[in-house]
Amino acid sequence: MALQEVGRLLGLFMFCSVLLASNGQQLSPNFYSSSCPDLLSIVQSEMRRAVAAESRMGASILRLFFHDCFVNGCDASVLLDDTGMFIGEKNAIPNAGSLRGDQVIDGIKARVEAACAATVSCADILALAAREGTTLLGGPSWTVQLGRRDATTASLNAANTNLPPPNGTLDVLISLFVSKGFSAREMTTLSGAHTLGFSRCVNFRQHIYSDADIDPAFAAQRRQGCPVASGTGDDNLAPLDPTSPAEFDNAYYQNLMLRRGLLRSDQELFNGGSQDSVVMTYSNNAAAFRVDFAAAMEKMGGMGPLTWPSGQIRLNCRRVN
């Protein structure tokens, strides 16, 4: 009788564990293995198409994921358009005019909905797309935990206050990352995402015209595409890593040691402060950077995920059901 009772309780425990996982209370890389087995192949094929059409898109999707997770967790709130109930995060100062890639996520979502309707969250699609975009540009892979739910609102104020500013000092940057559970070293590691992509003139104008800790030749080169007058050429682009902007490597850190950081916040990582040694390590050891970056990205994916019964599976990533 006792053995039968133990067996019954064990069976009940196993059933409840499966139920919890299916309801999203437990993230797992295999969360959709039964409910949407083609999910990964869909994301991979759509990201291959997007990056082939524009290599910059890999960096844009990675940035989109970062800007989502740093505002109330990885909940796809960044993808929501404005409504009569709230002003979305797309219009926040760090995002307005520069946030890209939401159309790519729309395309992936449409294919996923056709394959397995009302099953996969936009938050999970974005997390997978960020990884795939990175690996397509030569970056490392990492484990993506799945089972998130989507937010039903967004926060313009949180986006304006939680995202690192392009002119931030080292103390400000460290403080922002520590508030999100990251160490100063992890902050420097994640900043290495700037080995990919571009930035707008409005974000680096002050650095190239006003700061002394910048290579003069590099500053002069950047000034050619970024006029000193505010409001003139604000949207002109320059590569964050002028050496290899479409290749995931450690050139970003090598450039910092040469005083060729495009943003004020970039050069702050190598400016006689606490992160100089980390920049030097990554500059000389690309493998160490790759390993640490993958670990930091996996950690970022665990930032405040919504799980059942919170949130919803949005059928359209731009609006609440």
PDB file of N, CA, C and O in Angstrom, residues 165-170 173 203-208 210-214 240 252 256 259 261-271:
ATOM      1  N   PRO A 165      23.317  55.536 -21.645  1.00  0.00           N
ATOM      2  CA  PRO A 165      23.422  56.663 -22.571  1.00  0.00           C
ATOM      3  C   PRO A 165      24.745  56.627 -23.342  1.00  0.00           C
ATOM      4  O   PRO A 165      25.764  56.177 -22.811  1.00  0.00           O
ATOM      5  N   PRO A 166      24.767  57.112 -24.571  1.00  0.00           N
ATOM      6  CA  PRO A 166      25.988  57.078 -25.370  1.00  0.00           C
ATOM      7  C   PRO A 166      27.103  57.965 -24.816  1.00  0.00           C
ATOM      8  O   PRO A 166      28.271  57.774 -25.167  1.00  0.00           O
ATOM      9  N   ASN A 167      26.752  58.926 -23.966  1.00  0.00           N
ATOM     10  CA  ASN A 167      27.757  59.797 -23.357  1.00  0.00           C
ATOM     11  C   ASN A 167      27.977  59.478 -21.884  1.00  0.00           C
ATOM     12  O   ASN A 167      28.532  60.303 -21.139  1.00  0.00           O
ATOM     13  N   GLY A 168      27.568  58.289 -21.467  1.00  0.00           N
ATOM     14  CA  GLY A 168      27.665  57.928 -20.060  1.00  0.00           C
ATOM     15  C   GLY A 168      29.093  57.755 -19.578  1.00  0.00           C
ATOM     16  O   GLY A 168      29.951  57.243 -20.296  1.00  0.00           O
ATOM     17  N   THR A 169      29.351  58.179 -18.348  1.00  0.00           N
ATOM     18  CA  THR A 169      30.658  57.965 -17.724  1.00  0.00           C
ATOM     19  C   THR A 169      30.766  56.512 -17.275  1.00  0.00           C
ATOM     20  O   THR A 169      29.770  55.777 -17.215  1.00  0.00           O
ATOM     21  N   LEU A 170      31.981  56.100 -16.919  1.00  0.00           N
ATOM     22  CA  LEU A 170      32.179  54.724 -16.472  1.00  0.00           C
ATOM     23  C   LEU A 170      31.353  54.426 -15.233  1.00  0.00           C
ATOM     24  O   LEU A 170      30.739  53.357 -15.131  1.00  0.00           O
ATOM     25  N   LEU A 173      27.724  53.900 -16.236  1.00  0.00           N
ATOM     26  CA  LEU A 173      27.543  52.631 -16.935  1.00  0.00           C
ATOM     27  C   LEU A 173      27.574  51.465 -15.962  1.00  0.00           C
ATOM     28  O   LEU A 173      26.713  50.573 -16.014  1.00  0.00           O
ATOM     29  N   ASN A 203      24.731  60.740 -31.698  1.00  0.00           N
ATOM     30  CA  ASN A 203      25.190  60.027 -30.506  1.00  0.00           C
ATOM     31  C   ASN A 203      26.683  60.186 -30.240  1.00  0.00           C
ATOM     32  O   ASN A 203      27.126  59.958 -29.109  1.00  0.00           O
ATOM     33  N   PHE A 204      27.466  60.529 -31.276  1.00  0.00           N
ATOM     34  CA  PHE A 204      28.911  60.624 -31.059  1.00  0.00           C
ATOM     35  C   PHE A 204      29.488  62.004 -31.394  1.00  0.00           C
ATOM     36  O   PHE A 204      30.694  62.228 -31.292  1.00  0.00           O
ATOM     37  N   ARG A 205      28.638  62.949 -31.757  1.00  0.00           N
ATOM     38  CA  ARG A 205      29.120  64.295 -32.121  1.00  0.00           C
ATOM     39  C   ARG A 205      29.945  64.929 -31.001  1.00  0.00           C
ATOM     40  O   ARG A 205      31.042  65.467 -31.222  1.00  0.00           O
ATOM     41  N   GLN A 206      29.429  64.904 -29.799  1.00  0.00           N
ATOM     42  CA  GLN A 206      30.127  65.533 -28.674  1.00  0.00           C
ATOM     43  C   GLN A 206      31.509  64.915 -28.477  1.00  0.00           C
ATOM     44  O   GLN A 206      32.489  65.639 -28.212  1.00  0.00           O
ATOM     45  N   HIS A 207      31.599  63.599 -28.625  1.00  0.00           N
ATOM     46  CA  HIS A 207      32.869  62.909 -28.384  1.00  0.00           C
ATOM     47  C   HIS A 207      33.930  63.309 -29.403  1.00  0.00           C
ATOM     48  O   HIS A 207      35.086  63.568 -29.050  1.00  0.00           O
ATOM     49  N   ILE A 208      33.551  63.392 -30.668  1.00  0.00           N
ATOM     50  CA  ILE A 208      34.556  63.663 -31.706  1.00  0.00           C
ATOM     51  C   ILE A 208      34.926  65.138 -31.814  1.00  0.00           C
ATOM     52  O   ILE A 208      35.972  65.479 -32.380  1.00  0.00           O
ATOM     53  N   SER A 210      34.512  67.451 -28.891  1.00  0.00           N
ATOM     54  CA  SER A 210      34.773  68.099 -27.601  1.00  0.00           C
ATOM     55  C   SER A 210      35.742  67.359 -26.689  1.00  0.00           C
ATOM     56  O   SER A 210      36.334  67.976 -25.793  1.00  0.00           O
ATOM     57  N   ASP A 211      35.918  66.051 -26.886  1.00  0.00           N
ATOM     58  CA  ASP A 211      36.731  65.274 -25.952  1.00  0.00           C
ATOM     59  C   ASP A 211      38.191  65.222 -26.386  1.00  0.00           C
ATOM     60  O   ASP A 211      38.503  65.170 -27.588  1.00  0.00           O
ATOM     61  N   ALA A 212      39.081  65.211 -25.408  1.00  0.00           N
ATOM     62  CA  ALA A 212      40.517  65.184 -25.687  1.00  0.00           C
ATOM     63  C   ALA A 212      41.060  63.768 -25.792  1.00  0.00           C
ATOM     64  O   ALA A 212      42.084  63.539 -26.452  1.00  0.00           O
ATOM     65  N   ASP A 213      40.389  62.817 -25.153  1.00  0.00           N
ATOM     66  CA  ASP A 213      40.909  61.439 -25.126  1.00  0.00           C
ATOM     67  C   ASP A 213      40.451  60.647 -26.349  1.00  0.00           C
ATOM     68  O   ASP A 213      39.849  59.579 -26.224  1.00  0.00           O
ATOM     69  N   ILE A 214      40.741  61.147 -27.521  1.00  0.00           N
ATOM     70  CA  ILE A 214      40.362  60.486 -28.766  1.00  0.00           C
ATOM     71  C   ILE A 214      41.503  60.682 -29.765  1.00  0.00           C
ATOM     72  O   ILE A 214      42.127  61.761 -29.804  1.00  0.00           O
ATOM     73  N   LEU A 240      30.585  51.426 -35.441  1.00  0.00           N
ATOM     74  CA  LEU A 240      31.071  51.376 -34.070  1.00  0.00           C
ATOM     75  C   LEU A 240      32.457  50.749 -34.005  1.00  0.00           C
ATOM     76  O   LEU A 240      33.271  51.079 -33.146  1.00  0.00           O
ATOM     77  N   TYR A 252      36.928  45.688 -31.602  1.00  0.00           N
ATOM     78  CA  TYR A 252      36.341  46.772 -30.817  1.00  0.00           C
ATOM     79  C   TYR A 252      37.258  47.156 -29.662  1.00  0.00           C
ATOM     80  O   TYR A 252      37.520  48.349 -29.427  1.00  0.00           O
ATOM     81  N   LEU A 256      39.634  50.555 -28.859  1.00  0.00           N
ATOM     82  CA  LEU A 256      39.575  51.342 -27.628  1.00  0.00           C
ATOM     83  C   LEU A 256      40.978  51.654 -27.120  1.00  0.00           C
ATOM     84  O   LEU A 256      41.249  52.762 -26.635  1.00  0.00           O
ATOM     85  N   ARG A 259      42.394  54.578 -28.719  1.00  0.00           N
ATOM     86  CA  ARG A 259      41.576  55.782 -28.526  1.00  0.00           C
ATOM     87  C   ARG A 259      40.646  56.016 -29.715  1.00  0.00           C
ATOM     88  O   ARG A 259      40.387  57.148 -30.106  1.00  0.00           O
ATOM     89  N   GLY A 261      37.372  54.749 -29.845  1.00  0.00           N
ATOM     90  CA  GLY A 261      36.005  54.418 -29.484  1.00  0.00           C
ATOM     91  C   GLY A 261      35.066  55.461 -30.061  1.00  0.00           C
ATOM     92  O   GLY A 261      35.290  56.668 -29.871  1.00  0.00           O
ATOM     93  N   LEU A 262      34.036  55.036 -30.762  1.00  0.00           N
ATOM     94  CA  LEU A 262      33.155  56.003 -31.428  1.00  0.00           C
ATOM     95  C   LEU A 262      32.307  56.787 -30.435  1.00  0.00           C
ATOM     96  O   LEU A 262      32.121  57.994 -30.577  1.00  0.00           O
ATOM     97  N   LEU A 263      31.773  56.120 -29.436  1.00  0.00           N
ATOM     98  CA  LEU A 263      30.928  56.766 -28.433  1.00  0.00           C
ATOM     99  C   LEU A 263      31.751  57.128 -27.197  1.00  0.00           C
ATOM    100  O   LEU A 263      32.722  56.447 -26.865  1.00  0.00           O
ATOM    101  N   ARG A 264      31.326  58.165 -26.521  1.00  0.00           N
ATOM    102  CA  ARG A 264      31.943  58.509 -25.245  1.00  0.00           C
ATOM    103  C   ARG A 264      31.894  57.308 -24.300  1.00  0.00           C
ATOM    104  O   ARG A 264      32.864  56.995 -23.584  1.00  0.00           O
ATOM    105  N   SER A 265      30.762  56.615 -24.283  1.00  0.00           N
ATOM    106  CA  SER A 265      30.594  55.469 -23.396  1.00  0.00           C
ATOM    107  C   SER A 265      31.507  54.309 -23.781  1.00  0.00           C
ATOM    108  O   SER A 265      31.867  53.497 -22.926  1.00  0.00           O
ATOM    109  N   ASP A 266      31.866  54.209 -25.050  1.00  0.00           N
ATOM    110  CA  ASP A 266      32.830  53.188 -25.463  1.00  0.00           C
ATOM    111  C   ASP A 266      34.205  53.483 -24.877  1.00  0.00           C
ATOM    112  O   ASP A 266      34.816  52.638 -24.230  1.00  0.00           O
ATOM    113  N   GLN A 267      34.706  54.685 -25.116  1.00  0.00           N
ATOM    114  CA  GLN A 267      36.061  55.020 -24.690  1.00  0.00           C
ATOM    115  C   GLN A 267      36.211  55.033 -23.184  1.00  0.00           C
ATOM    116  O   GLN A 267      37.312  54.851 -22.652  1.00  0.00           O
ATOM    117  N   GLU A 268      35.103  55.211 -22.469  1.00  0.00           N
ATOM    118  CA  GLU A 268      35.148  55.175 -21.012  1.00  0.00           C
ATOM    119  C   GLU A 268      35.648  53.831 -20.487  1.00  0.00           C
ATOM    120  O   GLU A 268      36.170  53.742 -19.375  1.00  0.00           O
ATOM    121  N   LEU A 269      35.503  52.778 -21.277  1.00  0.00           N
ATOM    122  CA  LEU A 269      35.941  51.451 -20.836  1.00  0.00           C
ATOM    123  C   LEU A 269      37.458  51.339 -20.793  1.00  0.00           C
ATOM    124  O   LEU A 269      38.006  50.470 -20.101  1.00  0.00           O
ATOM    125  N   PHE A 270      38.135  52.190 -21.561  1.00  0.00           N
ATOM    126  CA  PHE A 270      39.600  52.208 -21.534  1.00  0.00           C
ATOM    127  C   PHE A 270      40.051  53.663 -21.424  1.00  0.00           C
ATOM    128  O   PHE A 270      40.318  54.331 -22.408  1.00  0.00           O
ATOM    129  N   ASN A 271      40.086  54.115 -20.183  1.00  0.00           N
ATOM    130  CA  ASN A 271      40.351  55.530 -19.958  1.00  0.00           C
ATOM    131  C   ASN A 271      41.004  55.753 -18.599  1.00  0.00           C
ATOM    132  O   ASN A 271      40.720  56.729 -17.914  1.00  0.00           O
TER     133      ASN A 271
END
